[in-house]
Coordinates of C-alpha atoms in Angstrom, one line a residue:
M1 CA 196.8 56.4 85.1
P2 CA 195.8 52.9 86.2
F3 CA 194.5 52.4 89.7
L4 CA 197.0 50.7 92.0
G5 CA 195.6 49.2 95.2
Q6 CA 194.0 46.1 96.8
D7 CA 190.8 46.5 94.9
W8 CA 189.3 48.9 92.4
R9 CA 186.6 49.8 94.9
S10 CA 189.0 50.3 97.8
P11 CA 190.7 53.7 98.7
G12 CA 194.1 52.4 97.7
W13 CA 197.3 51.9 99.6
S14 CA 198.5 54.1 102.5
W15 CA 201.7 56.0 101.7
I16 CA 204.3 57.7 103.9
K17 CA 207.0 60.2 102.9
T18 CA 210.6 59.3 103.6
E19 CA 214.0 60.8 102.7
D20 CA 214.2 58.4 99.8
G21 CA 210.7 59.3 98.5
W22 CA 207.2 58.0 99.0
K23 CA 206.9 54.4 100.3
R24 CA 203.9 52.2 100.8
F25 CA 203.0 51.8 104.5
E26 CA 202.4 48.3 105.7
F27 CA 201.8 47.0 109.2
F28 CA 203.5 43.7 108.5
G29 CA 206.0 44.9 105.8
D30 CA 209.0 43.1 107.2
D31 CA 207.3 39.7 107.3
L32 CA 205.8 40.2 103.8
E33 CA 209.1 41.1 102.3
R34 CA 210.8 38.2 103.9
N35 CA 208.1 35.8 102.6
D36 CA 208.2 37.4 99.1
N37 CA 212.0 36.7 98.9
D38 CA 211.5 33.0 99.7
L39 CA 208.4 32.6 97.6
D40 CA 208.4 30.0 94.7
L41 CA 205.9 28.1 92.7
E42 CA 206.0 25.0 95.0
E43 CA 205.0 27.1 98.1
L44 CA 201.9 28.3 96.4
H45 CA 200.5 24.8 96.6
D46 CA 201.7 24.1 100.1
E47 CA 199.1 23.5 102.8
N48 CA 200.5 26.3 104.9
K49 CA 200.2 29.0 102.2
E50 CA 197.7 30.9 104.4
N51 CA 200.5 32.1 106.6
L52 CA 202.2 33.8 103.6
F53 CA 199.3 36.3 103.4
S54 CA 198.4 36.5 107.0
G55 CA 199.8 40.0 107.4
E56 CA 197.7 41.5 104.5
V57 CA 194.6 39.6 105.7
C58 CA 195.0 41.0 109.2
E59 CA 195.5 44.5 107.8
V60 CA 192.2 44.3 105.8
A61 CA 190.4 42.8 108.8
A62 CA 191.6 45.5 111.1
K63 CA 190.4 48.2 108.7
K64 CA 187.0 46.6 108.5
R65 CA 186.7 46.3 112.3
K66 CA 187.7 49.9 112.7
K67 CA 185.2 51.1 110.2
D68 CA 182.3 49.0 111.6
H69 CA 183.2 50.2 115.1
F70 CA 183.1 53.8 114.0
N71 CA 179.8 53.5 112.1
N72 CA 178.1 51.7 114.9
N73 CA 179.3 53.7 117.9
T74 CA 180.0 57.2 116.8
K75 CA 177.8 59.9 118.4
S76 CA 179.3 63.0 116.9
Q77 CA 179.2 64.8 113.6
F78 CA 181.7 63.9 110.8
F79 CA 184.3 66.6 111.2
Y80 CA 186.3 68.3 108.4
Q81 CA 189.3 70.5 108.8
E82 CA 187.7 73.2 106.6
K83 CA 184.5 74.7 107.8
W84 CA 183.3 75.8 104.4
I85 CA 182.0 74.2 101.2
Y86 CA 182.0 75.0 97.5
V87 CA 178.5 75.2 96.2
Q88 CA 178.5 73.6 92.8
K89 CA 175.2 73.2 90.8
E90 CA 176.5 71.8 87.5
S91 CA 179.4 70.1 86.0
T92 CA 182.2 72.2 84.4
R93 CA 185.4 71.4 82.7
E94 CA 187.3 71.9 85.9
R95 CA 184.8 70.3 88.3
H96 CA 182.4 67.4 87.8
G97 CA 179.3 66.7 89.8
Y98 CA 177.4 69.0 92.1
C99 CA 177.0 69.7 95.8
T100 CA 174.1 68.3 97.8
L101 CA 172.3 69.5 100.9
G102 CA 173.5 66.5 102.8
E103 CA 177.1 67.1 101.9
A104 CA 176.8 70.7 103.0
F105 CA 175.2 69.7 106.3
N106 CA 178.2 67.3 106.9
R107 CA 180.9 69.9 106.0
L108 CA 179.6 72.9 108.0
D109 CA 180.2 72.6 111.7
F110 CA 176.6 72.8 113.1
S111 CA 177.6 70.8 116.3
S112 CA 179.7 73.7 117.4
A113 CA 177.3 76.4 116.1
I114 CA 174.6 75.4 118.6
Q115 CA 176.9 76.2 121.5
D116 CA 177.0 79.8 120.2
I117 CA 174.0 81.8 121.4
R118 CA 174.1 84.0 118.3
R119 CA 173.7 81.0 116.0
F120 CA 171.4 78.8 118.1
N121 CA 168.1 80.1 116.6
Y122 CA 169.6 80.0 113.1
V123 CA 170.5 76.3 113.3
V124 CA 167.1 75.4 114.9
K125 CA 165.2 77.2 112.1
L126 CA 167.4 75.4 109.5
L127 CA 166.7 72.0 111.1
Q128 CA 163.0 72.8 111.1
L129 CA 163.0 73.7 107.4
I130 CA 164.8 70.5 106.6
A131 CA 162.3 68.5 108.6
K132 CA 159.4 70.0 106.7
S133 CA 160.5 69.5 103.2
Q134 CA 164.1 68.2 102.7
L135 CA 164.3 65.2 105.0
T136 CA 164.1 62.6 102.2
S137 CA 166.9 64.3 100.3
L138 CA 169.5 63.7 103.0
S139 CA 172.0 60.8 102.6
G140 CA 172.5 58.2 105.3
A141 CA 175.6 60.1 106.8
A142 CA 173.7 63.4 106.7
Q143 CA 170.7 61.9 108.4
K144 CA 173.1 60.6 111.2
N145 CA 174.6 64.0 111.6
Y146 CA 171.1 65.7 111.5
F147 CA 169.8 63.6 114.4
N148 CA 173.1 63.8 116.4
V149 CA 172.9 67.6 116.2
L150 CA 169.2 67.5 117.1
E151 CA 170.1 65.3 120.2
K152 CA 172.7 67.8 121.3
I153 CA 170.2 70.6 121.0
V154 CA 167.6 68.8 123.1
R155 CA 170.2 67.9 125.7
K156 CA 171.3 71.5 125.8
V157 CA 167.8 72.8 126.3
L158 CA 167.1 70.3 129.1
D159 CA 170.3 71.3 130.8
D160 CA 170.2 75.1 130.6
Q161 CA 166.4 75.3 130.3
Q162 CA 166.5 78.0 127.6
N163 CA 164.5 78.2 124.4
P164 CA 162.2 75.2 125.0
R165 CA 159.4 76.6 122.9
L166 CA 161.7 76.6 119.7
I167 CA 162.6 73.0 120.2
K168 CA 159.0 71.9 120.9
D169 CA 158.0 73.4 117.5
L170 CA 160.9 71.7 115.8
L171 CA 160.1 68.3 117.2
Q172 CA 156.4 68.8 116.4
D173 CA 157.2 69.4 112.7
L174 CA 159.7 66.6 112.6
G175 CA 157.4 64.1 114.2
S176 CA 154.5 65.0 111.9
T177 CA 156.8 64.6 108.8
L178 CA 158.1 61.2 110.0
C179 CA 154.6 60.0 110.7
I180 CA 153.6 60.8 107.1
L181 CA 156.7 59.2 105.6
I182 CA 156.4 56.0 107.7
R183 CA 152.7 55.7 106.9
E184 CA 153.3 56.1 103.2
V185 CA 156.4 53.9 103.0
G186 CA 156.8 52.6 99.5
K187 CA 155.3 55.8 98.0
S188 CA 158.0 58.1 99.3
V189 CA 161.8 57.7 99.3
L190 CA 163.2 57.0 102.7
V191 CA 167.0 56.4 102.8
G192 CA 167.6 53.6 105.4
N193 CA 165.7 50.8 107.0
I194 CA 162.1 51.5 108.1
N195 CA 162.8 50.2 111.6
I196 CA 165.5 52.9 112.0
W197 CA 163.0 55.6 111.2
V198 CA 160.4 54.0 113.6
C199 CA 163.1 54.1 116.4
R200 CA 163.8 57.8 115.5
L201 CA 160.2 58.6 115.8
E202 CA 160.0 57.0 119.2
T203 CA 163.0 59.0 120.3
I204 CA 161.3 62.2 119.2
L205 CA 158.2 61.3 121.2
N206 CA 160.4 60.7 124.2
W207 CA 162.1 64.0 123.8
Q208 CA 158.8 65.8 123.5
Q209 CA 157.7 64.1 126.8
Q210 CA 160.8 65.3 128.5
L211 CA 160.3 68.9 127.3
N212 CA 156.7 68.9 128.4
N213 CA 157.7 67.8 131.9
L214 CA 160.5 70.4 132.0
Q215 CA 160.1 72.5 135.2
I216 CA 162.1 75.7 135.4
P217 CA 163.0 76.3 139.1
K218 CA 162.6 79.7 140.6
Q219 CA 165.9 81.6 140.7
I220 CA 166.9 82.8 144.1
T221 CA 169.3 85.7 144.1
N222 CA 170.2 88.5 146.4
G223 CA 171.2 90.8 143.6
I224 CA 169.1 93.2 141.4
T225 CA 166.3 91.6 139.4
L226 CA 164.2 92.7 136.5
S227 CA 161.4 93.9 138.8
D228 CA 163.9 96.2 140.5
L229 CA 164.6 98.2 137.4
P230 CA 162.8 101.5 136.7
L231 CA 159.5 101.3 134.8
H232 CA 160.9 103.0 131.7
M233 CA 163.8 100.5 131.5
Q234 CA 161.4 97.5 131.8
N235 CA 159.4 99.0 129.0
N236 CA 162.5 99.5 126.8
I237 CA 163.4 95.8 127.3
L238 CA 159.9 94.7 126.1
Y239 CA 160.4 96.9 122.9
K240 CA 163.6 94.9 122.1
F241 CA 161.6 91.7 121.7
S242 CA 160.8 90.5 118.2
D243 CA 158.5 87.6 119.1
G244 CA 155.0 88.0 120.4
W245 CA 155.0 84.9 122.6
D246 CA 158.2 86.1 124.4
I247 CA 156.3 89.3 125.3
I248 CA 153.3 87.4 126.6
N249 CA 155.5 85.0 128.6
L250 CA 157.4 87.8 130.2
G251 CA 154.1 89.6 131.0
Q252 CA 153.2 86.7 133.2
V253 CA 156.1 87.2 135.6
T254 CA 154.7 90.3 137.4
S255 CA 151.6 92.5 137.3
T256 CA 153.8 95.4 136.2
L257 CA 155.2 93.5 133.3
H258 CA 151.7 92.3 132.4
M259 CA 150.5 95.9 132.2
L260 CA 153.5 96.9 130.0
S261 CA 153.0 93.9 127.7
E262 CA 149.4 95.0 126.9
D263 CA 150.5 98.3 125.6
R264 CA 148.9 99.0 122.2
Q265 CA 151.9 100.9 121.0
L266 CA 154.2 98.0 121.7
W267 CA 152.1 95.6 119.5
K268 CA 151.8 98.2 116.8
K269 CA 155.6 98.5 116.6
L270 CA 155.9 94.7 116.5
C271 CA 153.4 94.5 113.6
Q272 CA 155.2 97.3 111.7
F273 CA 158.5 95.4 112.2
H274 CA 157.3 92.1 110.8
F275 CA 154.7 93.1 108.2
A276 CA 154.0 95.7 105.5
E277 CA 151.4 98.4 105.6
K278 CA 149.4 96.8 102.8
H279 CA 148.8 93.7 105.0
F280 CA 147.1 95.8 107.7
C281 CA 144.3 96.9 105.4
R282 CA 143.5 93.4 104.3
H283 CA 143.2 92.1 107.9
L284 CA 142.2 95.1 109.9
I285 CA 140.8 94.1 113.3
L286 CA 139.0 96.7 115.6
S287 CA 138.3 96.4 119.3
E288 CA 135.0 97.2 121.0
K289 CA 136.1 100.8 121.5
G290 CA 136.8 101.2 117.8
H291 CA 140.6 101.1 118.1
V292 CA 142.9 98.8 116.1
D293 CA 143.6 95.7 118.1
W294 CA 147.3 95.4 117.3
K295 CA 147.9 92.4 119.5
L296 CA 145.2 90.3 117.8
M297 CA 146.4 91.7 114.4
Y298 CA 149.9 90.4 115.0
F299 CA 148.8 86.8 115.6
T300 CA 146.4 87.0 112.7
L301 CA 148.9 88.3 110.2
Q302 CA 151.5 85.7 111.1
K303 CA 149.1 83.0 109.9
Y304 CA 149.0 84.5 106.4
Y305 CA 152.5 86.1 106.0
P306 CA 156.0 85.1 107.1
K307 CA 157.6 87.1 110.0
K308 CA 160.8 88.9 109.5
E309 CA 163.7 86.7 110.5
Q310 CA 166.4 88.1 112.8
Y311 CA 169.5 86.2 113.8
G312 CA 172.6 87.1 115.7
D313 CA 174.9 85.4 113.2
T314 CA 174.3 83.5 110.0
L315 CA 176.2 81.6 107.3
Q316 CA 177.8 83.7 104.6
F317 CA 178.0 83.1 100.9
C318 CA 180.8 84.5 98.8
R319 CA 179.5 85.4 95.3
H320 CA 183.0 85.5 93.9
C321 CA 184.1 82.0 95.1
S322 CA 180.6 80.4 95.4
I323 CA 181.6 79.2 98.9
L324 CA 179.4 78.8 101.9
F325 CA 181.1 79.4 105.2
W326 CA 180.8 80.8 108.8
K327 CA 182.0 84.3 109.1
D328 CA 184.5 83.8 111.9
S329 CA 186.1 80.7 110.3
G330 CA 186.4 82.4 106.9
H331 CA 187.4 80.8 103.6
P332 CA 190.3 81.1 101.0
C333 CA 188.8 84.0 99.0
T334 CA 190.6 85.1 95.8
A335 CA 188.7 88.4 95.3
N336 CA 190.4 91.7 95.5
D337 CA 187.8 93.1 97.8
P338 CA 186.3 90.1 99.7
G339 CA 184.1 92.3 101.9
N340 CA 181.9 93.3 99.0
C341 CA 181.4 89.7 97.9
F342 CA 179.9 88.3 101.1
M343 CA 176.1 88.1 101.6
P344 CA 174.2 86.6 104.6
V345 CA 172.3 83.4 104.0
S346 CA 168.9 82.9 105.6
P347 CA 167.8 79.4 106.5
Q348 CA 165.4 79.3 103.5
H349 CA 168.1 80.6 101.2
F350 CA 170.4 77.8 102.4
I351 CA 167.7 75.3 101.4
D352 CA 167.2 77.0 98.0
L353 CA 170.9 76.8 97.2
F354 CA 170.7 73.1 96.9
K355 CA 167.5 72.9 94.8
F356 CA 168.4 71.8 91.3

């Protein structure tokens, strides 16, 4: 059917449902109808003909001002009612086009996800992977959402003083990528003005400085502390850690925790959790006493092999519907047994879904 509207490039008219059917919504409908009834050919050449269309001109101008104000002043993510997205990689008879990484980043609610402690590490890792390899594939709106989410993460870390090391690594990778892209401008594809990217790089350097100056005050409490727990309970807590740097940092709190953090069995379990047995033979490191130095082995192996990722909550992908979604928000699944169709999506898998 033909397109009916102000312009073939415009979104068309606004319509409202009434008892008599659908009617076009106009801000100055009464004035326009009154002017239309009195309109004749002589009035088209009258010197006051601008007043006849003042209502429509004001409506278009108001829309433009509202759009410009939103684009220039918005500091939040573009929100959608549905927190899921259909992942389409090719055109079919029913659907045309494909889904991009930027569109998925816009549709999925990452701004709210960072407030959930189960999803915080997942979102940070995803942003880090995008910063390393997929930054140039983001559209202008997706870039805006990316840096808005990043700003919220930095503000959250500065306020609650938790997970600063993760954010420092993210900003380091993002800053390195931006330096390369800005230096090689013309050779690489950067969506947006070069001055915007320079300002973003300056903002990242400012965030890094704030995180480096972050001082965590000593907690003063009259209740029970970690040092008051029995020795075996402190040891069990250390065995729950999946990152070597967290164990080292906790070992600097007290002399007792330092002794527990140097346990060879603890580092052996950590190596066995992240790496395969065949990797041990290739990078076997012995101490002066002839024993395997599992602590040094752990930091050596992570340079050659990826560590096992562990997250409290991840995005889910429905194999039946080809929909990406958060588990608690769900999606309109049409499968008979939806539970068997869901699979967790790692940050790298999320990136791979949009590589065509």
